[in-house]
PDB file of C-alpha atoms in Angstrom:
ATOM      1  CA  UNK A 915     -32.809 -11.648   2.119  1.00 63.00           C
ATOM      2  CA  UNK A 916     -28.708 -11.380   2.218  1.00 68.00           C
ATOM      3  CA  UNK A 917     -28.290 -11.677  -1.023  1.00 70.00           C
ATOM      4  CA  UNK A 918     -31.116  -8.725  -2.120  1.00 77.00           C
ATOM      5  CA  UNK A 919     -29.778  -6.722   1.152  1.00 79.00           C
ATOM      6  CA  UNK A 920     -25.693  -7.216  -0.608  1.00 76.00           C
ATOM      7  CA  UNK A 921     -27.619  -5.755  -3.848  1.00 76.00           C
ATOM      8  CA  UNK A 922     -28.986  -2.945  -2.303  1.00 78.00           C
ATOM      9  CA  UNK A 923     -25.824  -1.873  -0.411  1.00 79.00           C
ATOM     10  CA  UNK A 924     -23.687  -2.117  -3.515  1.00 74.00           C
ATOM     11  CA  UNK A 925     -25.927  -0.560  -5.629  1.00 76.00           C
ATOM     12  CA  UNK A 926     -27.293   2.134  -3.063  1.00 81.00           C
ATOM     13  CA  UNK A 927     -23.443   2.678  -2.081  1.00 79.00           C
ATOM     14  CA  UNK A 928     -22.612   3.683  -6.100  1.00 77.00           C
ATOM     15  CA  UNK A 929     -25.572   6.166  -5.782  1.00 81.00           C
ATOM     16  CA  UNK A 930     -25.027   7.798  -2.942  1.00 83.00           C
ATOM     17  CA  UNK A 931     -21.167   8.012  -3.489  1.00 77.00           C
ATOM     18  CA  UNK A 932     -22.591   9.777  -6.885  1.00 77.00           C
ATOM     19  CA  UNK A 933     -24.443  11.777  -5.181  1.00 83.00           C
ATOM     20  CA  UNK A 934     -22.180  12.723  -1.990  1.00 80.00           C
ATOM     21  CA  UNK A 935     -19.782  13.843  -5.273  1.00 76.00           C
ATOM     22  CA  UNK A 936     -22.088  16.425  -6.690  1.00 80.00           C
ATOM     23  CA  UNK A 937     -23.368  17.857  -3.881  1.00 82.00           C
ATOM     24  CA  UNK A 938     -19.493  18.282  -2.425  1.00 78.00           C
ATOM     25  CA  UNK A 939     -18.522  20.285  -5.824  1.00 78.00           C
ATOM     26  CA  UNK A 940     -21.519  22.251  -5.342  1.00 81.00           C
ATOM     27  CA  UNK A 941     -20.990  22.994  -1.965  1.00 81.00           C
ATOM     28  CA  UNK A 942     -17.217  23.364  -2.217  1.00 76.00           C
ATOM     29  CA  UNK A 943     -17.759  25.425  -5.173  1.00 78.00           C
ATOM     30  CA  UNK A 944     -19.875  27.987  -3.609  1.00 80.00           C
ATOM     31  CA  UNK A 945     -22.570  26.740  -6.027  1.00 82.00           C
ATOM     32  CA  UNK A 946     -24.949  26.198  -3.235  1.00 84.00           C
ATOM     33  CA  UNK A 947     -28.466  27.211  -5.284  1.00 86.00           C
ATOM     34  CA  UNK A 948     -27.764  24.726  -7.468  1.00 85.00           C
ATOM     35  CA  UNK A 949     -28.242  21.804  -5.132  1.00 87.00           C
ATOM     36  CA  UNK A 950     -31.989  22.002  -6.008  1.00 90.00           C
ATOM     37  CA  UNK A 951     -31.603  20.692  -9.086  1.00 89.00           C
ATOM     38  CA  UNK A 952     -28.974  17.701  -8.165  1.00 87.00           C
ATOM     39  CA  UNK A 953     -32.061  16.896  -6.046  1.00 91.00           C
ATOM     40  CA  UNK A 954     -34.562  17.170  -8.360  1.00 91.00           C
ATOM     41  CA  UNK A 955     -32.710  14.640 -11.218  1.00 90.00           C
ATOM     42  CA  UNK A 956     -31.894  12.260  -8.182  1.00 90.00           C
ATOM     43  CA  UNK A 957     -35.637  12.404  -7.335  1.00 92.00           C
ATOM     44  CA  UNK A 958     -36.869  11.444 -10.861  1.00 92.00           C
ATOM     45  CA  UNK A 959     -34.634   8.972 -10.957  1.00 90.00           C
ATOM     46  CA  UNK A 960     -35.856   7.070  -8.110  1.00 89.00           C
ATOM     47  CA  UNK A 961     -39.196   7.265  -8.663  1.00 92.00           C
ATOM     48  CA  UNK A 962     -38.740   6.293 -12.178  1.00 91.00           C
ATOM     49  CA  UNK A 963     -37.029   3.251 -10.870  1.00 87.00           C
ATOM     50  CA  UNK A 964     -39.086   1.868  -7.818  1.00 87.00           C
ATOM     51  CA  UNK A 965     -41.876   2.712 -11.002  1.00 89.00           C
ATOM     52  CA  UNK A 966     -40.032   0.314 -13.303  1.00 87.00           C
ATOM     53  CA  UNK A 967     -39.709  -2.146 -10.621  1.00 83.00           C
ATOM     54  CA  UNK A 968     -43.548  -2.029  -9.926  1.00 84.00           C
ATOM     55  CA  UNK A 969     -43.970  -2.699 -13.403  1.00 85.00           C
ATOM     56  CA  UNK A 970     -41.907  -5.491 -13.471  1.00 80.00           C
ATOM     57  CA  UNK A 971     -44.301  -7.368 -10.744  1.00 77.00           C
ATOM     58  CA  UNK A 972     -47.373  -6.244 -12.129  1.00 80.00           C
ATOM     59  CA  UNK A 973     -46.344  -7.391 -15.554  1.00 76.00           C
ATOM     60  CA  UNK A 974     -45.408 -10.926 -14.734  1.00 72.00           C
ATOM     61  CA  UNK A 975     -48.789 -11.258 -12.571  1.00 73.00           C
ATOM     62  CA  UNK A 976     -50.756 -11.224 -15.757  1.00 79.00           C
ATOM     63  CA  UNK A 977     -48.813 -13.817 -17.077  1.00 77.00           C
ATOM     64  CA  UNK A 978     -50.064 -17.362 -17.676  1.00 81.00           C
ATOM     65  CA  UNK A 979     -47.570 -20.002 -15.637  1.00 79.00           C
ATOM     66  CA  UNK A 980     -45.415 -20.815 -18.247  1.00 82.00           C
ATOM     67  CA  UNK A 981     -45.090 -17.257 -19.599  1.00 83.00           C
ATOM     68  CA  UNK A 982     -44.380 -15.805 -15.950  1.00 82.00           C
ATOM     69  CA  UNK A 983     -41.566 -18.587 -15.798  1.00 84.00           C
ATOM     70  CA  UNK A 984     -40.066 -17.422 -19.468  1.00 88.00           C
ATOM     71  CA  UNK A 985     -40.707 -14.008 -18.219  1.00 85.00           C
ATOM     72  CA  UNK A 986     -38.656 -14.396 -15.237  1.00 83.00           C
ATOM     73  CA  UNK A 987     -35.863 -16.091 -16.591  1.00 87.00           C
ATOM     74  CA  UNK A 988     -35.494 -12.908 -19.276  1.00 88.00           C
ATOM     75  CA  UNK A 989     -35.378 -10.943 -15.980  1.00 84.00           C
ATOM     76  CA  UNK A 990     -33.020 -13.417 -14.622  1.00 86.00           C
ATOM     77  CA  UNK A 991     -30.323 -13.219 -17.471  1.00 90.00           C
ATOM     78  CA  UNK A 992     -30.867  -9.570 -18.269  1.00 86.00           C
ATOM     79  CA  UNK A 993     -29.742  -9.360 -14.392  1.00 83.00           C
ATOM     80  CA  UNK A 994     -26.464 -11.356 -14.941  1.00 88.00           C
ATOM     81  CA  UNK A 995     -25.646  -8.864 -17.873  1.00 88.00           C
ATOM     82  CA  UNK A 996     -26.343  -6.027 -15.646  1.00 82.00           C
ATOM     83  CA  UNK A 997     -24.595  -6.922 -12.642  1.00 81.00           C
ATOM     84  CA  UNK A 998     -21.805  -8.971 -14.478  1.00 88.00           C
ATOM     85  CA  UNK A 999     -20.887  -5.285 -16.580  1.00 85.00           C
ATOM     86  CA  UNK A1000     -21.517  -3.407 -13.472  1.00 77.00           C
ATOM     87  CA  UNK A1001     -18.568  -5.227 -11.312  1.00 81.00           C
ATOM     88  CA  UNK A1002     -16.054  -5.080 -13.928  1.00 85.00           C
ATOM     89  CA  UNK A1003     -16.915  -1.157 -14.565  1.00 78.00           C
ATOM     90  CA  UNK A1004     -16.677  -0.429 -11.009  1.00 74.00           C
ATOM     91  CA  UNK A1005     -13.498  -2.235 -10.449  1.00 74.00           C
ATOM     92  CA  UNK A1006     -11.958   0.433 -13.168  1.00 74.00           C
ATOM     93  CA  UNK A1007     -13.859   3.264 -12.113  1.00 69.00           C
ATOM     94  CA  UNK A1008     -13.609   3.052  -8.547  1.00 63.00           C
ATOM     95  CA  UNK A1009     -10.424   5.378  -8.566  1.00 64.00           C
ATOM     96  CA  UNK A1010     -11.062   8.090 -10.472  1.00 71.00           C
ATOM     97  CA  UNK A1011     -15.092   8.564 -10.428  1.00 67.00           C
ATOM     98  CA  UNK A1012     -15.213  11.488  -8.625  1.00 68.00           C
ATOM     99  CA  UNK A1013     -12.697  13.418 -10.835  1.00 74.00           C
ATOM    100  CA  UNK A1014     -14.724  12.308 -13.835  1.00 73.00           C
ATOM    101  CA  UNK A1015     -18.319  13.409 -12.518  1.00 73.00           C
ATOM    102  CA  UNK A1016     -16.931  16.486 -11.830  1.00 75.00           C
ATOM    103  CA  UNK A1017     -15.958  17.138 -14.809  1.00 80.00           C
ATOM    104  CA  UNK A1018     -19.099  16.373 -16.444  1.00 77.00           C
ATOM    105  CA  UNK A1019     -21.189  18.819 -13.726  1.00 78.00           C
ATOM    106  CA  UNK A1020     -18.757  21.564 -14.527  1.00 80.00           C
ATOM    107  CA  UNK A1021     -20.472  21.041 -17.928  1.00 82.00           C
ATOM    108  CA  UNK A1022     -23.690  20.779 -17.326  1.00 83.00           C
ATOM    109  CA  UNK A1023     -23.219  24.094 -15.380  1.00 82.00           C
ATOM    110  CA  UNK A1024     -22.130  26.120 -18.171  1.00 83.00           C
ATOM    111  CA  UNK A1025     -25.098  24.661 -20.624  1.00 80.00           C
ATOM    112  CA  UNK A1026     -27.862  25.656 -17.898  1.00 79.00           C
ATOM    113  CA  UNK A1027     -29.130  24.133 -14.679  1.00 76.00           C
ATOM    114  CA  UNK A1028     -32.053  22.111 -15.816  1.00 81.00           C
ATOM    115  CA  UNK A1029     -28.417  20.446 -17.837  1.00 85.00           C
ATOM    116  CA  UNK A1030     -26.806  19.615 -13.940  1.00 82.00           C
ATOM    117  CA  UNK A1031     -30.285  17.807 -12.861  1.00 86.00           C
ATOM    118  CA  UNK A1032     -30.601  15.891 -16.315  1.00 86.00           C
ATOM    119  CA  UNK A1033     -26.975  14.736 -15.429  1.00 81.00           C
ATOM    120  CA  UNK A1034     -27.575  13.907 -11.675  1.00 84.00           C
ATOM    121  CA  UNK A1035     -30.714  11.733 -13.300  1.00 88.00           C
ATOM    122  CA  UNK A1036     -28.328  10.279 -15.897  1.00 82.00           C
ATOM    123  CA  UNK A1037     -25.764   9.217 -13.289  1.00 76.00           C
ATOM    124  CA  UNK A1038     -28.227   8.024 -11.122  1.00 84.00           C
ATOM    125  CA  UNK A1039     -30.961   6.295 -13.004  1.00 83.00           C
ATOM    126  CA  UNK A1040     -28.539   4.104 -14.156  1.00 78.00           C
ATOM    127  CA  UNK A1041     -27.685   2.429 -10.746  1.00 77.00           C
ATOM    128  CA  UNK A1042     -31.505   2.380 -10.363  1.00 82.00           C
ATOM    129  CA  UNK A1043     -33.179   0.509 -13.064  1.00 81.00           C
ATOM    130  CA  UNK A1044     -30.218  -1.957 -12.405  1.00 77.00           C
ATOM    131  CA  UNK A1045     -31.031  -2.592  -9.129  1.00 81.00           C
ATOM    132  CA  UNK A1046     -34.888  -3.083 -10.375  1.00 82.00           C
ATOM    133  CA  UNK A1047     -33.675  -5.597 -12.109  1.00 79.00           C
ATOM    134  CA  UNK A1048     -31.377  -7.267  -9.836  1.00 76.00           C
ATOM    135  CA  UNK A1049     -34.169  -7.073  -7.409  1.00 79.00           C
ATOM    136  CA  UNK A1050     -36.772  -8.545  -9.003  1.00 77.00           C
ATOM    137  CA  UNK A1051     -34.576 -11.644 -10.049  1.00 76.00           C
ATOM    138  CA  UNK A1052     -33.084 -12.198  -6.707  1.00 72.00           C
ATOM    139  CA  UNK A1053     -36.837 -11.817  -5.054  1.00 73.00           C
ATOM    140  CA  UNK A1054     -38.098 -14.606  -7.264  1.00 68.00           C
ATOM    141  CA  UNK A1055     -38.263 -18.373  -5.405  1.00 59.00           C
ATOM    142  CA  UNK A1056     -38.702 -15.992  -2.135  1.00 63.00           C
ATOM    143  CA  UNK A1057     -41.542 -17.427   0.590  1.00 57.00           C
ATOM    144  CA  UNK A1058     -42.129 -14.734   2.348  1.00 60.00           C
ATOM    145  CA  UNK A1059     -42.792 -11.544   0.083  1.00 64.00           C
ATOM    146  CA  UNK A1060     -41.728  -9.088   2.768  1.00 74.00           C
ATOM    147  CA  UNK A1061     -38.316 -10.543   3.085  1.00 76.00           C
ATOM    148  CA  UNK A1062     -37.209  -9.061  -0.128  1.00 76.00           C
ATOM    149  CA  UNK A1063     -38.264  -5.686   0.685  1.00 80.00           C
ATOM    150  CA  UNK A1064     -36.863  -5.621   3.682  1.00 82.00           C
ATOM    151  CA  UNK A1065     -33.947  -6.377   2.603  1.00 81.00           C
ATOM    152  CA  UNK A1066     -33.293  -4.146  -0.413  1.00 82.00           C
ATOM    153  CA  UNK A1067     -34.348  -1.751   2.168  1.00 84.00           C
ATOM    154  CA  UNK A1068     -31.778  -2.305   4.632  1.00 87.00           C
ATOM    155  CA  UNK A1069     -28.949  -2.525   1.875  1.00 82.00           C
ATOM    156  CA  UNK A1070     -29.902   0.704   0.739  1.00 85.00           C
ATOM    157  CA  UNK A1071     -30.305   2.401   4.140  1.00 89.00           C
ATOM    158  CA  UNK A1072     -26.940   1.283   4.906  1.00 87.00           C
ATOM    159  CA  UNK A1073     -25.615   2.482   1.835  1.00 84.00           C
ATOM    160  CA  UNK A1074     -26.988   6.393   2.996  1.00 84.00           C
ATOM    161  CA  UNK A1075     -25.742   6.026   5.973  1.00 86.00           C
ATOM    162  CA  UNK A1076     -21.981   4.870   5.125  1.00 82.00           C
ATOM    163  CA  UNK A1077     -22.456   7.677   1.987  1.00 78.00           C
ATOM    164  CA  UNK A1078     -23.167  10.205   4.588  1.00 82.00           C
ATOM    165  CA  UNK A1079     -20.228   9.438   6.601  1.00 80.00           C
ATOM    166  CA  UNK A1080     -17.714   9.512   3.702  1.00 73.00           C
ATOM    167  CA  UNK A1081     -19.166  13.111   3.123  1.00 73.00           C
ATOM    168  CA  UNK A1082     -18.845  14.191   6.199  1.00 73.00           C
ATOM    169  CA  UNK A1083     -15.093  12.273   6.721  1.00 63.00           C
ATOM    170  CA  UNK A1084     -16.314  10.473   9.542  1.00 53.00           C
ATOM    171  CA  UNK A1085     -15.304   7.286   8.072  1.00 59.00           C
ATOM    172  CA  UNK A1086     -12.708   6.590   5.580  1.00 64.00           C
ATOM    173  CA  UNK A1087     -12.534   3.073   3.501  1.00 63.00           C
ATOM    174  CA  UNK A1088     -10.818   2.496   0.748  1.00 69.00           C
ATOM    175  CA  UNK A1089     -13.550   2.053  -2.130  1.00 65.00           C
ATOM    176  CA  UNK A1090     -11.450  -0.172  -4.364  1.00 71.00           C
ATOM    177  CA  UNK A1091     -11.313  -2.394  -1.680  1.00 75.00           C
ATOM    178  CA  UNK A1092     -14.612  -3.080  -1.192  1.00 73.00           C
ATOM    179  CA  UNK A1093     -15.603  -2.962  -4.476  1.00 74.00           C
ATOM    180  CA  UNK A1094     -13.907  -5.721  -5.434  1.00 79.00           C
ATOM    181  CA  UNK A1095     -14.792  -8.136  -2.305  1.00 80.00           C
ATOM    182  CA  UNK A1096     -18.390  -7.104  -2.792  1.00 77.00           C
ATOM    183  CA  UNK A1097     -18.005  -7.439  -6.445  1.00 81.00           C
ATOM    184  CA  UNK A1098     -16.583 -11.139  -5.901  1.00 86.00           C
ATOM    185  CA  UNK A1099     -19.768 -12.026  -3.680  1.00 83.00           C
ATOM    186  CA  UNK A1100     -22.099 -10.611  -6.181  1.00 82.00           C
ATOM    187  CA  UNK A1101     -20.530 -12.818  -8.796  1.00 89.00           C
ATOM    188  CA  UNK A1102     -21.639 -15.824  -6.927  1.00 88.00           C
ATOM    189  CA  UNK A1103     -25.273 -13.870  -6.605  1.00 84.00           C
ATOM    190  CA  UNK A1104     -25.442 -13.865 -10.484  1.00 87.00           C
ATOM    191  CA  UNK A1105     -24.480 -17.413 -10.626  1.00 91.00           C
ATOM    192  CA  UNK A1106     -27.249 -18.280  -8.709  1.00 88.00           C
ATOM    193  CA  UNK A1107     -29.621 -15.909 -10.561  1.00 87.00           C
ATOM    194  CA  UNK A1108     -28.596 -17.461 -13.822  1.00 93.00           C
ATOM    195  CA  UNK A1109     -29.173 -20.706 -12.404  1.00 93.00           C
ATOM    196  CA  UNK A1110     -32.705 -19.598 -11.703  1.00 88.00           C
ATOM    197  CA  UNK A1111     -33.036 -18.167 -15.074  1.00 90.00           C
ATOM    198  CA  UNK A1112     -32.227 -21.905 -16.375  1.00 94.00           C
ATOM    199  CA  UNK A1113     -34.563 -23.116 -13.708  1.00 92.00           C
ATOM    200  CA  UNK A1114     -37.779 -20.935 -15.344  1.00 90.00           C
ATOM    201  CA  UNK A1115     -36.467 -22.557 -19.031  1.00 93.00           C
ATOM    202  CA  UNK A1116     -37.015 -26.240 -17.675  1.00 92.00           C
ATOM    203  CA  UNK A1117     -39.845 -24.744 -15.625  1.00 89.00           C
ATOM    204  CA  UNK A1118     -42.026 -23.762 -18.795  1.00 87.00           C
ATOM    205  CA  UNK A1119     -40.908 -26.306 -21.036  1.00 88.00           C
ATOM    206  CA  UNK A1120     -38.051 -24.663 -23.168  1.00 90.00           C
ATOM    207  CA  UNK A1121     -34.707 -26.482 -21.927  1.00 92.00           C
ATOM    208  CA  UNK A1122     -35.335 -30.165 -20.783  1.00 92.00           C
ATOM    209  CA  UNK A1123     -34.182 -32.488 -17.751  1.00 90.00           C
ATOM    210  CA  UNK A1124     -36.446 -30.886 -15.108  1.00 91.00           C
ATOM    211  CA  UNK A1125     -35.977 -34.134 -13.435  1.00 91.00           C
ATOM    212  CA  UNK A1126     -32.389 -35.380 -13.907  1.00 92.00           C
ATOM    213  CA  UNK A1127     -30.743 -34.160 -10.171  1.00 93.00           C
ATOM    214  CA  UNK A1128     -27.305 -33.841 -10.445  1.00 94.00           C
ATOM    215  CA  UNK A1129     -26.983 -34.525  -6.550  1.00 91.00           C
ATOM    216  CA  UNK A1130     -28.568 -35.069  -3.858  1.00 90.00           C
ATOM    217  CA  UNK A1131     -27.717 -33.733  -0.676  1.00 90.00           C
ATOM    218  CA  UNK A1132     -31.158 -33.214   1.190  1.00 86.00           C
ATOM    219  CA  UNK A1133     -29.338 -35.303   4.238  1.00 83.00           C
ATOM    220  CA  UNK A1134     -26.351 -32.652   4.536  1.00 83.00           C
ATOM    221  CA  UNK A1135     -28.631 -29.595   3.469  1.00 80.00           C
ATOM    222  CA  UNK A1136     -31.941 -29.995   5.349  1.00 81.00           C
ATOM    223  CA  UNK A1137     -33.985 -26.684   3.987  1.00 71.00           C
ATOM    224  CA  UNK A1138     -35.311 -26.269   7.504  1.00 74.00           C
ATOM    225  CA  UNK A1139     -31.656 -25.455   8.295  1.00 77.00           C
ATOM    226  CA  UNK A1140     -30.977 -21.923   8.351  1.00 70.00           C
ATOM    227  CA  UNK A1141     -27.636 -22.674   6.822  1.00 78.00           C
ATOM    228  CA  UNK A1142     -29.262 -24.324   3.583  1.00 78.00           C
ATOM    229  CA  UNK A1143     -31.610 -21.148   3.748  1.00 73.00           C
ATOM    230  CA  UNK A1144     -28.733 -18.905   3.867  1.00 72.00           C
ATOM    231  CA  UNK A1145     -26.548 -20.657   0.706  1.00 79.00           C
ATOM    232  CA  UNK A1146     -30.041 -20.808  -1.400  1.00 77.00           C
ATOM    233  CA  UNK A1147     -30.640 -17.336  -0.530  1.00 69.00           C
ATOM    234  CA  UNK A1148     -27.223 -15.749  -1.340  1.00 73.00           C
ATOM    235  CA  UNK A1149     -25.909 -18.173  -3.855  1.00 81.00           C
ATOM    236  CA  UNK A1150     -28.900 -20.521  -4.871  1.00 81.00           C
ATOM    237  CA  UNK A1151     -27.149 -23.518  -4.137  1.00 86.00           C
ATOM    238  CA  UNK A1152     -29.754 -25.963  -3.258  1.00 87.00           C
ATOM    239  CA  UNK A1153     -29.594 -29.468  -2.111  1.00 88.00           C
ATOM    240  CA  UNK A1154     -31.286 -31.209  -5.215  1.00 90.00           C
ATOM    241  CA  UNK A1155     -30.307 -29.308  -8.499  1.00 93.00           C
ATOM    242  CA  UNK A1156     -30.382 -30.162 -12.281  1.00 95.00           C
ATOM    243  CA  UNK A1157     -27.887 -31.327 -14.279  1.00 95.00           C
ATOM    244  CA  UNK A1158     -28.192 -27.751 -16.345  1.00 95.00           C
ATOM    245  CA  UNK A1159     -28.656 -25.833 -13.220  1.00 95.00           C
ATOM    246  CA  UNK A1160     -25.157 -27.317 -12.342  1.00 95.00           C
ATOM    247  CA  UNK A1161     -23.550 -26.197 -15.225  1.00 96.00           C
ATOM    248  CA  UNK A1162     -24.991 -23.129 -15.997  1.00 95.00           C
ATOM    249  CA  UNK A1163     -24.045 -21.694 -11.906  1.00 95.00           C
ATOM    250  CA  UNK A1164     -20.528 -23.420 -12.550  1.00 95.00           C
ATOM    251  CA  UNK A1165     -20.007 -22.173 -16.460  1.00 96.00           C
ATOM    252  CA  UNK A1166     -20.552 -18.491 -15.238  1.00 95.00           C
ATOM    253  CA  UNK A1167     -19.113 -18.775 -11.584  1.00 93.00           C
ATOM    254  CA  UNK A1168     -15.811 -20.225 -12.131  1.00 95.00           C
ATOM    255  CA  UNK A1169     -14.611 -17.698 -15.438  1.00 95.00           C
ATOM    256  CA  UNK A1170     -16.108 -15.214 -14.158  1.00 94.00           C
ATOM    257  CA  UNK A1171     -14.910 -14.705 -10.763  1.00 93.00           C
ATOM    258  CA  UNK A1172     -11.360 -15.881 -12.066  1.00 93.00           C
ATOM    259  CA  UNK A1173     -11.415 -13.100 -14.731  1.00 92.00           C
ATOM    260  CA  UNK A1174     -12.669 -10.557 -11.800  1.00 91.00           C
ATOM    261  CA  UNK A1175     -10.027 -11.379  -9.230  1.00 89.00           C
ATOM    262  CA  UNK A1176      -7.147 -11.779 -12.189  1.00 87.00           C
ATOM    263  CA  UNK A1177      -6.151  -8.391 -11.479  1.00 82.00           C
ATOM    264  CA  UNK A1178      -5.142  -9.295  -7.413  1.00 78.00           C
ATOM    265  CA  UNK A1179      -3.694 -12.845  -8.596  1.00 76.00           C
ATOM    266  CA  UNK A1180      -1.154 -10.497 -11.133  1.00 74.00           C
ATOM    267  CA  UNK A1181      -0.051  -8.016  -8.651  1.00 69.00           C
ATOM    268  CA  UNK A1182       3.207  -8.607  -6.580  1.00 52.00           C
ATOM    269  CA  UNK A1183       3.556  -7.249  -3.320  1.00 56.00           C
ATOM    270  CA  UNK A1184       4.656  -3.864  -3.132  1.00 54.00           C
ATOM    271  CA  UNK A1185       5.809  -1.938  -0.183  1.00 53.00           C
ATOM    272  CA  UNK A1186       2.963  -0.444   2.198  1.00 51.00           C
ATOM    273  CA  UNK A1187       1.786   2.995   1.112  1.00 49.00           C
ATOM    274  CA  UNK A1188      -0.973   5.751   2.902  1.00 49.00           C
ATOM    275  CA  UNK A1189      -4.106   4.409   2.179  1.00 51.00           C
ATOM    276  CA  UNK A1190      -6.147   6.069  -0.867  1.00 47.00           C
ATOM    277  CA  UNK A1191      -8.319   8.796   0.244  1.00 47.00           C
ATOM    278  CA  UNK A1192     -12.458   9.048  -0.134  1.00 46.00           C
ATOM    279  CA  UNK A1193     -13.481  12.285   0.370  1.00 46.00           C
ATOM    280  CA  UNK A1194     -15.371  13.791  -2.170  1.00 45.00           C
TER     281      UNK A1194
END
């Protein structure tokens, strides 16, 4: 449940900062009838999503074993594109998003406003049908099927609720910041998901070596232990993995995360400056 909570609050965070952008040049711009539409385009968005999630689990429940297993491990790697493409794009976004989507209402408002909700569902569809994705290959392996809904759940209530506070100025963090320390977690969430993906592959029969362990470690990592259940849950590490399961969550995890955090390792310490501001 962490790890699908971290997804929601990063992706519900993006959205809502996307949102809390719109509605401020709206509202800032006197453009205050034209909110209506923002809503309406963040409205189809969501429902198209938590539709294409639906579809997702209904899908794979028709399935036959070992095409629900080949099934989920698409799911699994079309996650790790998504999310791996999402935290580098973020990380050069994160400064200058909220000049660019205004620009692109200020657009929309001069072609008509059925344009500005078409571009509030663009911008926000996106985030959307990624975390669909993300959620339905994080939920898989899950014991308890509520867990993963209340999880997303909480990530993305916690997402309004910090979105609503940057729009109001309440609070004030600096975005590229956590951006990049979530986006170095969810790194380690996609190297677990693709080690899950490879996981379904032996699991129907397309890779081999379902039973060559590459460790052992039962003794140290009981699964009754709430600290094996939190490291499977975040990071899939479990105590009794496959050779390929090894390799494939070390083969992303280790280039990834080094290419990700390359920017930090580069820079050389400069003298303190005001802290970037978030207000939209």
């Amino acid at each position: 449940m962490t790890a699908i909570y971290l997804i929601g609050l990063r992706e519900g965070l993006e959205i809502t900062l996307v949102v809390s952008i719109l509605v401020a040049f709206l509202v800032k711009s006197e453009r205050k009838p034209l909110l209506k539409f923002v809503w309406a385009g963040v409205a189809a968005a969501a429902l198209l999503s938590i539709g294409f999630a639906a579809l997702l689990e209904a899908g794979a429940a028709t399935l036959s074993f070992e095409q629900q297993e080949l099934f989920e491990a698409c799911a699994s790697f079309a996650a790790v594109v998504f999310v791996t493409w999402m935290i580098f794009w973020m990380r050069r976004m994160a400064r200058r998003m909220a000049a660019e989507l205004r620009g692109r209402l200020e657009e929309a408002i001069q072609v008509g406003a059925w344009a500005i909700a078409g571009m509030a569902f663009l911008a926000v569809v996106r985030e959307g049908l990624e975390t669909s994705i993300l959620f339905y290959a994080a939920a898989q392996g899950t014991q308890d099927s509520a867990e993963p809904l209340i999880g997303i759940s909480l990530g993305l209530l916690t997402s309004v609720v910090l979105g609503w506070l940057l729009y109001v100025s309440a609070v004030r963090i600096n975005l590229t910041r956590f951006f990049t320390w979530t986006g170095a977690l969810l790194v380690l969430v996609a190297a677990g998901i693709f080690k899950y993906g490879v996981h379904d592959l032996q699991e129907s029969g397309v890779l081999p070596g379902i039973n060559t362990h590459a460790y052992d470690v039962t003794g140290a990592l009981p699964p009754d232990a709430w600290y094996a259940e939190l490291l499977r849950g975040m990071f899939n590490i479990t105590p009794q993995p496959t050779v390929l399961e090894t390799v494939a969550w070390l083969a992303y995890g280790i280039p990834v995360l080094f290419l990700f955090l390359l920017p930090l390792l580069k820079k050389t310490p400069k003298p303190a400056s005001a802290p970037v501001s978030t207000s939209v």
